mmCIF file of C-alpha atoms in Angstrom:
data_model
loop_
_atom_site.group_PDB
_atom_site.id
_atom_site.type_symbol
_atom_site.label_atom_id
_atom_site.label_comp_id
_atom_site.label_asym_id
_atom_site.label_seq_id
_atom_site.Cartn_x
_atom_site.Cartn_y
_atom_site.Cartn_z
ATOM 1 C CA MET E 1 69.023 80.875 118.129
ATOM 2 C CA THR E 2 67.523 80.255 121.625
ATOM 3 C CA ARG E 3 66.059 77.211 123.065
ATOM 4 C CA SER E 4 63.048 79.167 123.695
ATOM 5 C CA ALA E 5 62.890 80.463 120.461
ATOM 6 C CA LEU E 6 64.148 76.532 118.726
ATOM 7 C CA LEU E 7 60.365 75.241 121.026
ATOM 8 C CA ASP E 8 58.398 77.678 119.349
ATOM 9 C CA PHE E 9 59.483 76.945 116.017
ATOM 10 C CA ALA E 10 59.587 73.101 116.627
ATOM 11 C CA HIS E 11 55.955 73.526 118.035
ATOM 12 C CA ASP E 12 54.489 75.265 115.240
ATOM 13 C CA GLY E 13 53.332 73.391 112.530
ATOM 14 C CA ARG E 14 53.399 76.099 109.503
ATOM 15 C CA ARG E 15 57.372 76.119 110.132
ATOM 16 C CA SER E 16 57.900 72.449 111.083
ATOM 17 C CA GLY E 17 55.962 71.217 108.821
ATOM 18 C CA ALA E 18 57.872 73.746 105.758
ATOM 19 C CA LEU E 19 60.971 72.438 107.099
ATOM 20 C CA MET E 20 60.222 69.156 106.512
ATOM 21 C CA LEU E 21 59.058 70.013 103.292
ATOM 22 C CA ALA E 22 62.179 71.703 102.394
ATOM 23 C CA ALA E 23 64.167 69.003 103.256
ATOM 24 C CA ALA E 24 62.093 66.473 101.174
ATOM 25 C CA VAL E 25 63.040 69.218 97.939
ATOM 26 C CA LEU E 26 66.536 69.371 99.079
ATOM 27 C CA GLY E 27 66.814 65.314 98.788
ATOM 28 C CA LEU E 28 64.826 65.278 95.535
ATOM 29 C CA LEU E 29 67.571 67.915 94.091
ATOM 30 C CA LEU E 30 70.739 66.567 95.483
ATOM 31 C CA ALA E 31 70.001 62.997 94.183
ATOM 32 C CA ASN E 32 69.749 64.102 90.499
ATOM 33 C CA LEU E 33 72.576 66.962 90.518
ATOM 34 C CA PRO E 34 75.408 65.553 88.187
ATOM 35 C CA ALA E 35 77.680 67.412 90.939
ATOM 36 C CA THR E 36 75.683 65.944 93.951
ATOM 37 C CA GLU E 37 74.411 62.993 93.105
ATOM 38 C CA PRO E 38 77.530 60.773 94.247
ATOM 39 C CA LEU E 39 77.627 62.196 97.510
ATOM 40 C CA TYR E 40 74.075 61.919 98.209
ATOM 41 C CA ARG E 41 73.933 58.538 97.175
ATOM 42 C CA GLY E 42 77.039 57.262 99.145
ATOM 43 C CA VAL E 43 75.454 59.415 102.234
ATOM 44 C CA ALA E 44 72.583 57.392 102.067
ATOM 45 C CA ASP E 45 74.238 53.932 100.793
ATOM 46 C CA PHE E 46 76.568 53.771 104.172
ATOM 47 C CA ARG E 47 75.342 51.029 105.874
ATOM 48 C CA ILE E 48 76.238 51.192 109.753
ATOM 49 C CA VAL E 49 77.779 47.992 110.595
ATOM 50 C CA VAL E 50 75.926 46.562 113.842
ATOM 51 C CA PRO E 51 76.973 43.384 115.514
ATOM 52 C CA LEU E 52 73.750 42.086 115.359
ATOM 53 C CA PRO E 53 70.841 40.626 113.242
ATOM 54 C CA GLU E 54 69.137 42.988 110.904
ATOM 55 C CA LEU E 55 70.918 45.689 112.105
ATOM 56 C CA THR E 56 73.092 46.208 109.453
ATOM 57 C CA MET E 57 71.360 48.814 106.996
ATOM 58 C CA GLY E 58 72.286 52.205 105.561
ATOM 59 C CA LEU E 59 71.790 55.306 106.820
ATOM 60 C CA GLY E 60 68.654 55.847 104.382
ATOM 61 C CA ASP E 61 66.943 52.678 106.214
ATOM 62 C CA TRP E 62 67.822 53.653 109.186
ATOM 63 C CA ALA E 63 66.349 56.990 108.859
ATOM 64 C CA ARG E 64 62.920 55.257 107.565
ATOM 65 C CA ASP E 65 62.589 52.249 110.247
ATOM 66 C CA GLY E 66 65.035 53.407 113.065
ATOM 67 C CA LEU E 67 64.661 57.458 113.130
ATOM 68 C CA LEU E 68 60.855 57.227 112.364
ATOM 69 C CA ALA E 69 60.029 54.910 115.276
ATOM 70 C CA VAL E 70 60.209 58.363 117.079
ATOM 71 C CA PHE E 71 57.676 60.167 115.103
ATOM 72 C CA PHE E 72 55.477 57.356 115.608
ATOM 73 C CA LEU E 73 55.831 57.315 119.323
ATOM 74 C CA VAL E 74 55.203 61.014 119.460
ATOM 75 C CA VAL E 75 51.799 59.775 117.394
ATOM 76 C CA GLY E 76 51.085 57.094 120.261
ATOM 77 C CA LEU E 77 51.349 59.143 122.411
ATOM 78 C CA ASP E 78 48.784 62.174 121.012
ATOM 79 C CA LEU E 79 46.456 58.923 120.624
ATOM 80 C CA LYS E 80 46.606 58.120 123.944
ATOM 81 C CA CYS E 81 45.767 61.694 125.059
ATOM 82 C CA GLU E 82 42.889 61.855 122.077
ATOM 83 C CA LEU E 83 41.609 58.614 123.607
ATOM 84 C CA THR E 84 41.185 59.466 127.416
ATOM 85 C CA THR E 85 40.375 62.811 127.318
ATOM 86 C CA GLY E 86 40.099 64.190 123.935
ATOM 87 C CA SER E 87 38.480 64.553 120.626
ATOM 88 C CA LEU E 88 38.744 60.898 120.650
ATOM 89 C CA SER E 89 37.131 60.304 124.400
ATOM 90 C CA ARG E 90 33.899 60.461 123.137
ATOM 91 C CA VAL E 91 31.955 58.528 120.928
ATOM 92 C CA ARG E 92 29.396 61.290 119.566
ATOM 93 C CA ASP E 93 32.223 63.337 119.178
ATOM 94 C CA ALA E 94 34.259 61.739 117.135
ATOM 95 C CA LEU E 95 31.266 59.316 115.311
ATOM 96 C CA VAL E 96 31.057 61.590 112.260
ATOM 97 C CA PRO E 97 35.000 62.758 111.857
ATOM 98 C CA VAL E 98 36.240 58.895 112.241
ATOM 99 C CA ILE E 99 33.445 58.009 109.527
ATOM 100 C CA ALA E 100 34.778 60.641 107.163
ATOM 101 C CA ALA E 101 38.275 59.177 108.249
ATOM 102 C CA VAL E 102 37.465 55.579 106.657
ATOM 103 C CA GLY E 103 35.579 56.913 103.490
ATOM 104 C CA GLY E 104 38.486 59.382 102.960
ATOM 105 C CA VAL E 105 40.894 56.591 103.177
ATOM 106 C CA LEU E 106 38.433 53.626 101.252
ATOM 107 C CA ALA E 107 37.822 56.380 98.327
ATOM 108 C CA PRO E 108 41.381 56.677 97.075
ATOM 109 C CA ILE E 109 41.570 53.129 97.459
ATOM 110 C CA LEU E 110 38.994 52.807 95.171
ATOM 111 C CA LEU E 111 40.599 55.218 92.508
ATOM 112 C CA TYR E 112 44.217 53.886 92.770
ATOM 113 C CA LEU E 113 42.514 50.436 92.005
ATOM 114 C CA LEU E 114 40.897 51.505 89.070
ATOM 115 C CA ALA E 115 43.382 53.373 87.986
ATOM 116 C CA ASN E 116 45.909 50.021 88.069
ATOM 117 C CA ALA E 117 43.308 47.507 87.196
ATOM 118 C CA GLY E 118 45.828 46.736 84.243
ATOM 119 C CA SER E 119 48.996 46.378 85.654
ATOM 120 C CA PRO E 120 48.835 43.795 88.393
ATOM 121 C CA SER E 121 52.878 44.628 89.116
ATOM 122 C CA THR E 122 51.447 48.351 90.816
ATOM 123 C CA LEU E 123 48.973 46.905 92.725
ATOM 124 C CA SER E 124 50.853 46.660 95.974
ATOM 125 C CA GLY E 125 50.583 50.601 96.191
ATOM 126 C CA TRP E 126 47.267 50.395 97.084
ATOM 127 C CA THR E 127 47.569 52.109 100.418
ATOM 128 C CA VAL E 128 49.959 54.980 99.322
ATOM 129 C CA PRO E 129 46.983 57.502 98.822
ATOM 130 C CA THR E 130 45.389 56.438 102.166
ATOM 131 C CA ALA E 131 46.840 58.510 104.223
ATOM 132 C CA THR E 132 46.533 62.013 105.847
ATOM 133 C CA ASP E 133 49.539 63.947 107.291
ATOM 134 C CA ILE E 134 47.955 65.788 110.784
ATOM 135 C CA ALA E 135 50.492 68.497 110.777
ATOM 136 C CA PHE E 136 50.541 69.759 107.371
ATOM 137 C CA SER E 137 46.572 69.719 106.509
ATOM 138 C CA VAL E 138 45.641 71.297 109.857
ATOM 139 C CA ALA E 139 49.015 74.005 109.364
ATOM 140 C CA VAL E 140 47.648 74.814 106.259
ATOM 141 C CA LEU E 141 43.808 75.487 107.447
ATOM 142 C CA ALA E 142 45.515 77.545 110.006
ATOM 143 C CA MET E 143 47.252 79.805 107.621
ATOM 144 C CA ALA E 144 44.410 79.465 105.206
ATOM 145 C CA GLY E 145 40.985 79.224 106.603
ATOM 146 C CA GLY E 146 40.870 82.643 108.622
ATOM 147 C CA LYS E 147 38.434 82.761 111.296
ATOM 148 C CA GLY E 148 37.004 79.416 109.990
ATOM 149 C CA ALA E 149 39.715 77.890 111.114
ATOM 150 C CA SER E 150 38.951 77.525 114.719
ATOM 151 C CA ARG E 151 34.784 75.733 114.116
ATOM 152 C CA LEU E 152 36.740 73.404 111.130
ATOM 153 C CA ALA E 153 40.250 72.571 113.158
ATOM 154 C CA PRO E 154 38.461 70.217 115.692
ATOM 155 C CA PHE E 155 36.739 67.984 112.933
ATOM 156 C CA LEU E 156 39.944 67.837 110.881
ATOM 157 C CA THR E 157 41.971 66.950 114.393
ATOM 158 C CA THR E 158 39.958 64.001 114.602
ATOM 159 C CA LEU E 159 39.700 63.180 111.420
ATOM 160 C CA ALA E 160 43.778 63.036 110.909
ATOM 161 C CA VAL E 161 43.994 61.543 114.420
ATOM 162 C CA ALA E 162 41.682 58.714 113.103
ATOM 163 C CA ASP E 163 43.158 58.449 109.987
ATOM 164 C CA ASP E 164 46.661 57.746 111.667
ATOM 165 C CA VAL E 165 45.169 55.054 113.127
ATOM 166 C CA ILE E 166 43.654 53.423 110.025
ATOM 167 C CA GLY E 167 47.234 53.478 108.616
ATOM 168 C CA ILE E 168 49.252 51.923 112.104
ATOM 169 C CA LEU E 169 47.134 49.499 111.157
ATOM 170 C CA LEU E 170 47.457 49.361 107.651
ATOM 171 C CA ILE E 171 50.960 48.856 108.144
ATOM 172 C CA ALA E 172 50.512 46.699 110.679
ATOM 173 C CA VAL E 173 48.274 44.227 108.853
ATOM 174 C CA VAL E 174 49.711 44.440 105.075
ATOM 175 C CA TYR E 175 53.486 45.315 105.957
ATOM 176 C CA SER E 176 54.168 42.597 108.697
ATOM 177 C CA HIS E 177 55.250 39.284 107.848
ATOM 178 C CA GLY E 178 56.176 36.218 109.499
ATOM 179 C CA GLY E 179 59.732 36.575 111.111
ATOM 180 C CA ARG E 180 61.531 34.941 114.235
ATOM 181 C CA LEU E 181 57.743 34.332 115.730
ATOM 182 C CA TRP E 182 60.397 33.647 119.471
ATOM 183 C CA ALA E 183 60.920 37.412 119.308
ATOM 184 C CA LEU E 184 57.526 38.544 119.868
ATOM 185 C CA ILE E 185 57.655 37.154 123.804
ATOM 186 C CA PRO E 186 60.508 39.460 124.791
ATOM 187 C CA LEU E 187 58.964 42.310 122.643
ATOM 188 C CA ALA E 188 55.778 41.536 124.555
ATOM 189 C CA LEU E 189 57.929 41.470 127.962
ATOM 190 C CA CYS E 190 59.359 44.942 127.156
ATOM 191 C CA LEU E 191 56.651 46.156 126.505
ATOM 192 C CA LEU E 192 54.874 45.507 130.119
ATOM 193 C CA ALA E 193 57.533 46.262 131.239
ATOM 194 C CA TRP E 194 57.297 49.919 130.014
ATOM 195 C CA TRP E 195 53.528 49.983 131.184
ATOM 196 C CA LEU E 196 54.966 49.621 134.851
ATOM 197 C CA LEU E 197 57.809 51.445 134.504
ATOM 198 C CA ALA E 198 55.537 54.409 133.058
ATOM 199 C CA ARG E 199 53.464 54.406 136.080
ATOM 200 C CA VAL E 200 56.177 54.415 138.720
ATOM 201 C CA GLU E 201 56.145 57.694 140.588
ATOM 202 C CA LYS E 202 59.174 58.850 139.888
ATOM 203 C CA PRO E 203 59.812 57.570 136.456
ATOM 204 C CA ILE E 204 63.554 56.746 135.168
ATOM 205 C CA CYS E 205 64.174 57.762 131.517
ATOM 206 C CA LEU E 206 67.826 55.633 131.968
ATOM 207 C CA LEU E 207 65.631 52.597 132.336
ATOM 208 C CA MET E 208 62.662 53.347 129.814
ATOM 209 C CA ALA E 209 64.965 53.892 126.977
ATOM 210 C CA PRO E 210 66.559 50.678 127.014
ATOM 211 C CA VAL E 211 63.381 48.769 126.945
ATOM 212 C CA ALA E 212 62.126 50.878 124.307
ATOM 213 C CA LEU E 213 64.929 50.305 121.977
ATOM 214 C CA VAL E 214 64.964 46.119 122.915
ATOM 215 C CA ALA E 215 60.948 46.336 122.271
ATOM 216 C CA TRP E 216 62.144 48.248 118.820
ATOM 217 C CA TYR E 217 64.201 45.440 117.997
ATOM 218 C CA MET E 218 62.485 42.630 118.517
ATOM 219 C CA ALA E 219 59.541 44.502 116.418
ATOM 220 C CA LEU E 220 61.967 44.468 114.235
ATOM 221 C CA LEU E 221 63.338 40.526 114.195
ATOM 222 C CA SER E 222 59.774 39.749 114.517
ATOM 223 C CA SER E 223 59.292 41.507 111.025
ATOM 224 C CA ILE E 224 56.307 43.890 112.917
ATOM 225 C CA HIS E 225 57.256 47.244 111.603
ATOM 226 C CA PRO E 226 59.347 48.518 113.935
ATOM 227 C CA THR E 227 57.435 51.798 113.912
ATOM 228 C CA ILE E 228 54.404 50.061 115.530
ATOM 229 C CA ALA E 229 56.859 49.590 117.984
ATOM 230 C CA GLY E 230 56.910 53.390 118.813
ATOM 231 C CA VAL E 231 53.292 53.523 118.552
ATOM 232 C CA VAL E 232 52.020 50.965 121.098
ATOM 233 C CA LEU E 233 54.907 52.358 123.746
ATOM 234 C CA GLY E 234 53.106 55.782 123.093
ATOM 235 C CA LEU E 235 49.822 54.274 124.197
ATOM 236 C CA LEU E 236 50.685 52.487 126.769
ATOM 237 C CA ALA E 237 51.794 55.618 128.264
ATOM 238 C CA PRO E 238 49.396 57.215 131.190
ATOM 239 C CA GLY E 239 46.695 58.915 129.797
ATOM 240 C CA ARG E 240 45.458 60.460 133.237
ATOM 241 C CA PRO E 241 47.058 62.318 135.669
ATOM 242 C CA MET E 242 48.736 60.282 138.296
ATOM 243 C CA HIS E 243 50.250 60.486 141.600
ATOM 244 C CA ALA E 244 48.544 63.339 142.397
ATOM 245 C CA LYS E 245 50.065 65.204 139.763
ATOM 246 C CA THR E 246 47.785 67.724 137.232
ATOM 247 C CA ARG E 247 49.961 67.137 134.024
ATOM 248 C CA VAL E 248 49.402 63.683 132.258
ATOM 249 C CA ARG E 249 52.861 62.065 131.648
ATOM 250 C CA ALA E 250 51.365 61.194 127.892
ATOM 251 C CA GLU E 251 50.737 64.937 126.940
ATOM 252 C CA ARG E 252 54.339 65.923 129.067
ATOM 253 C CA TRP E 253 56.344 63.570 126.857
ATOM 254 C CA SER E 254 54.691 64.425 123.503
ATOM 255 C CA ASN E 255 55.629 67.829 124.145
ATOM 256 C CA ALA E 256 58.821 67.078 125.358
ATOM 257 C CA ILE E 257 59.838 64.668 122.336
ATOM 258 C CA GLY E 258 57.919 66.659 119.585
ATOM 259 C CA PRO E 259 60.464 68.924 119.194
ATOM 260 C CA PHE E 260 63.402 66.073 118.425
ATOM 261 C CA SER E 261 60.566 64.655 115.821
ATOM 262 C CA SER E 262 59.691 67.953 114.029
ATOM 263 C CA LEU E 263 63.395 69.471 114.115
ATOM 264 C CA ILE E 264 65.324 66.126 112.978
ATOM 265 C CA VAL E 265 63.750 63.262 112.554
ATOM 266 C CA LEU E 266 61.126 64.168 110.129
ATOM 267 C CA PRO E 267 63.152 66.773 108.152
ATOM 268 C CA VAL E 268 66.168 63.485 108.131
ATOM 269 C CA PHE E 269 63.411 60.732 107.448
ATOM 270 C CA ALA E 270 62.085 63.564 104.225
ATOM 271 C CA PHE E 271 65.240 63.961 103.061
ATOM 272 C CA PHE E 272 66.292 60.100 102.586
ATOM 273 C CA ALA E 273 62.920 59.150 101.555
ATOM 274 C CA MET E 274 62.722 61.827 98.677
ATOM 275 C CA GLY E 275 66.012 61.006 97.016
ATOM 276 C CA VAL E 276 64.231 59.416 93.894
ATOM 277 C CA SER E 277 66.012 59.364 90.793
ATOM 278 C CA LEU E 278 64.247 61.051 87.992
ATOM 279 C CA HIS E 279 66.865 59.991 85.068
ATOM 280 C CA GLY E 280 65.033 57.872 82.958
ATOM 281 C CA MET E 281 61.905 59.755 83.826
ATOM 282 C CA ASN E 282 59.854 62.025 81.888
ATOM 283 C CA ILE E 283 56.513 63.597 80.841
ATOM 284 C CA LEU E 284 55.565 59.919 80.143
ATOM 285 C CA THR E 285 56.185 59.216 83.864
ATOM 286 C CA LEU E 286 52.707 61.013 84.760
ATOM 287 C CA ALA E 287 50.972 58.781 82.717
ATOM 288 C CA SER E 288 52.209 55.503 84.335
ATOM 289 C CA PRO E 289 49.187 54.383 86.739
ATOM 290 C CA ILE E 290 51.346 54.502 89.795
ATOM 291 C CA PHE E 291 51.504 58.028 89.636
ATOM 292 C CA LEU E 292 47.754 58.576 87.978
ATOM 293 C CA GLY E 293 46.190 56.242 90.907
ATOM 294 C CA VAL E 294 48.641 58.251 93.723
ATOM 295 C CA PHE E 295 48.090 61.951 91.994
ATOM 296 C CA PHE E 296 44.564 61.544 91.857
ATOM 297 C CA GLY E 297 43.558 59.213 95.230
ATOM 298 C CA LEU E 298 45.056 62.162 96.924
ATOM 299 C CA VAL E 299 43.227 65.427 95.087
ATOM 300 C CA ILE E 300 40.025 63.639 94.596
ATOM 301 C CA GLY E 301 39.911 60.414 96.059
ATOM 302 C CA LYS E 302 40.600 61.901 99.836
ATOM 303 C CA PRO E 303 38.269 64.596 99.470
ATOM 304 C CA LEU E 304 35.762 62.901 97.735
ATOM 305 C CA GLY E 305 35.563 60.193 100.222
ATOM 306 C CA VAL E 306 35.485 62.181 103.357
ATOM 307 C CA THR E 307 32.564 64.485 102.020
ATOM 308 C CA LEU E 308 30.569 62.009 100.833
ATOM 309 C CA ALA E 309 31.247 59.787 104.161
ATOM 310 C CA GLY E 310 30.249 63.103 106.411
ATOM 311 C CA LYS E 311 27.212 63.477 104.267
ATOM 312 C CA ALA E 312 25.961 59.685 104.840
ATOM 313 C CA CYS E 313 26.532 60.572 108.339
ATOM 314 C CA HIS E 314 23.772 63.746 108.203
ATOM 315 C CA LEU E 315 21.522 61.603 106.199
ATOM 316 C CA CYS E 316 21.362 58.693 108.653
ATOM 317 C CA GLY E 317 21.051 61.145 111.534
ATOM 318 C CA LEU E 318 24.297 61.057 112.596
ATOM 319 C CA GLY E 319 26.333 63.410 115.082
ATOM 320 C CA SER E 320 25.482 66.667 116.591
ATOM 321 C CA GLY E 321 24.596 68.619 113.817
ATOM 322 C CA ARG E 322 27.491 72.085 114.887
ATOM 323 C CA ARG E 323 29.829 69.090 113.527
ATOM 324 C CA PRO E 324 31.582 70.498 109.556
ATOM 325 C CA LEU E 325 29.970 68.185 106.796
ATOM 326 C CA VAL E 326 26.834 67.115 109.178
ATOM 327 C CA ARG E 327 24.339 69.833 108.908
ATOM 328 C CA SER E 328 23.838 73.075 106.372
ATOM 329 C CA LYS E 329 20.787 75.417 106.072
ATOM 330 C CA LYS E 330 21.025 74.828 101.925
ATOM 331 C CA GLY E 331 19.662 78.368 100.472
ATOM 332 C CA THR E 332 21.398 81.461 102.513
ATOM 333 C CA GLY E 333 24.690 83.262 101.742
ATOM 334 C CA THR E 334 26.288 82.210 105.433
ATOM 335 C CA ALA E 335 25.287 77.950 104.511
ATOM 336 C CA ARG E 336 27.641 78.374 100.720
ATOM 337 C CA ILE E 337 30.284 79.938 102.635
ATOM 338 C CA ALA E 338 30.317 77.300 105.535
ATOM 339 C CA ALA E 339 29.798 74.498 102.432
ATOM 340 C CA LEU E 340 32.839 76.079 100.510
ATOM 341 C CA GLU E 341 35.484 76.100 103.672
ATOM 342 C CA GLU E 342 34.495 72.372 104.483
ATOM 343 C CA MET E 343 35.005 71.713 101.105
ATOM 344 C CA GLY E 344 38.661 73.025 101.523
ATOM 345 C CA MET E 345 38.745 71.293 104.739
ATOM 346 C CA ALA E 346 37.738 67.868 102.891
ATOM 347 C CA GLN E 347 40.229 68.786 100.010
ATOM 348 C CA LEU E 348 43.001 69.621 102.519
ATOM 349 C CA CYS E 349 43.375 65.300 103.806
ATOM 350 C CA GLY E 350 44.532 64.777 100.783
ATOM 351 C CA ILE E 351 48.082 66.191 102.090
ATOM 352 C CA GLY E 352 49.711 62.860 102.655
ATOM 353 C CA PHE E 353 53.381 63.265 102.936
ATOM 354 C CA THR E 354 55.179 61.290 106.023
ATOM 355 C CA VAL E 355 52.754 58.462 106.211
ATOM 356 C CA ALA E 356 52.530 58.402 102.113
ATOM 357 C CA PHE E 357 56.870 58.888 101.809
ATOM 358 C CA LEU E 358 56.243 55.206 104.155
ATOM 359 C CA MET E 359 53.712 53.666 102.497
ATOM 360 C CA ALA E 360 55.689 53.971 99.076
ATOM 361 C CA ASP E 361 59.246 52.384 100.403
ATOM 362 C CA LEU E 362 56.893 49.479 102.399
ATOM 363 C CA ALA E 363 54.596 48.684 98.983
ATOM 364 C CA PHE E 364 57.741 48.449 96.322
ATOM 365 C CA ALA E 365 60.003 46.546 96.094
ATOM 366 C CA ASP E 366 60.981 48.071 93.062
ATOM 367 C CA PRO E 367 62.924 51.679 93.745
ATOM 368 C CA VAL E 368 61.540 53.361 90.380
ATOM 369 C CA TYR E 369 57.709 52.009 91.272
ATOM 370 C CA SER E 370 58.844 53.615 94.664
ATOM 371 C CA GLY E 371 60.294 56.790 93.363
ATOM 372 C CA ILE E 372 57.050 57.447 90.898
ATOM 373 C CA ALA E 373 54.738 56.713 93.923
ATOM 374 C CA LYS E 374 56.903 59.111 96.009
ATOM 375 C CA ILE E 375 56.670 62.113 93.007
ATOM 376 C CA GLY E 376 52.607 61.138 92.905
ATOM 377 C CA VAL E 377 52.919 61.941 96.674
ATOM 378 C CA LEU E 378 54.556 65.249 96.222
ATOM 379 C CA ALA E 379 52.416 66.417 93.430
ATOM 380 C CA GLY E 380 49.585 65.445 95.058
ATOM 381 C CA SER E 381 50.105 66.812 98.212
ATOM 382 C CA ILE E 382 50.778 70.268 96.748
ATOM 383 C CA THR E 383 47.814 70.483 94.738
ATOM 384 C CA ALA E 384 45.615 69.228 97.762
ATOM 385 C CA ALA E 385 46.997 71.807 99.986
ATOM 386 C CA LEU E 386 46.791 74.104 96.654
ATOM 387 C CA ILE E 387 43.045 73.974 95.715
ATOM 388 C CA GLY E 388 42.138 73.811 99.535
ATOM 389 C CA SER E 389 44.102 76.800 100.984
ATOM 390 C CA SER E 390 41.981 78.345 97.890
ATOM 391 C CA GLU E 391 38.722 77.375 99.147
ATOM 392 C CA LEU E 392 39.108 78.362 102.240
ATOM 393 C CA LEU E 393 40.479 81.800 101.469
ATOM 394 C CA ILE E 394 37.701 82.377 98.852
ATOM 395 C CA ALA E 395 34.862 81.918 101.508
ATOM 396 C CA GLY E 396 37.080 83.736 103.821
ATOM 397 C CA HIS E 397 37.083 86.811 101.360
ATOM 398 C CA ARG E 398 33.308 86.080 101.264
ATOM 399 C CA LYS E 399 32.322 86.249 104.894
ATOM 400 C CA HIS E 400 34.657 89.279 105.242
ATOM 401 C CA SER E 401 32.518 90.552 102.551
ATOM 402 C CA ASN E 402 29.168 89.945 103.938
ATOM 403 C CA GLU E 403 30.707 91.544 107.457
#
């Protein structure tokens, strides 16, 4: 495969998303087949010894705490573009999808807490069903949305970006604990150095890369989840053209690092994250409050919260009236088709994957509990994708019949 073909593959959300899903399924299979389980466990638990505090970890932990920081760096770069010149730069345009994203976080939390009300030991998993995977959701919308995708994509993209911000805040607040507080001083110095280096006329990658690595390590030492360092570094990149250049550095760096994230980081993370042992799990596992809370949080909670929040915005007179989930003319066939499209789009918000897998690892120290949560994420995400794409396809068929 040529370099250009590889880049096209990486930037195609459908293909790169399918690659990540395939890696997750492969990890699940290898972790449970008798012939491959010992080898898989040996690789996942193989410890890389680094003579520095906190850096002796297994390959699976390196994929989660180290490699995934690259994905979050890309998230931070994309967020900077959206906040400066993109969908989040104008308050009026961003208000409704941002509020819808908040609703899409609160409703799954409520459903999870209800499902686990009688099980205090599992309540810590309330963050797992809150995440929307922007790459998967937008890719499925593009595949199934037809002509309606162009109307729905800006709203879904803005909503998913806002959802990413909320997820990042949850990781920072809920899963970052007091550690070596002295490490915050070199962390702040590294962030300042990165900010300055990113704004010189000709940034030197050989200087910026070590600064980023030290910032990641200081975040790890201070018990701030190290993926947060990636987000902050991305947000500190220039979001507007500089030095008479036309291209935005944050966008250019995202395009440069994005293929590595899509083709290597996310598949490797998914491969190790889904290495869940199914031994001892049976049909009763599906009745576990963890599974039920995660599954129904994604399949029911996400679309319900997004839809109700959007309708509440309409009742309050918010939004421009051209956005989905805000205003529709009832009683017309076109409006019914549009409503069905919006239901499908809201359902796609229940596709979790990347951040949800990470949340499952962070929420539960017990690998059995985190394994059940990941099975719930996988089952819930696939179900949400199937329901959402079916609704979009039906809407497209009806629209075609009316033309």
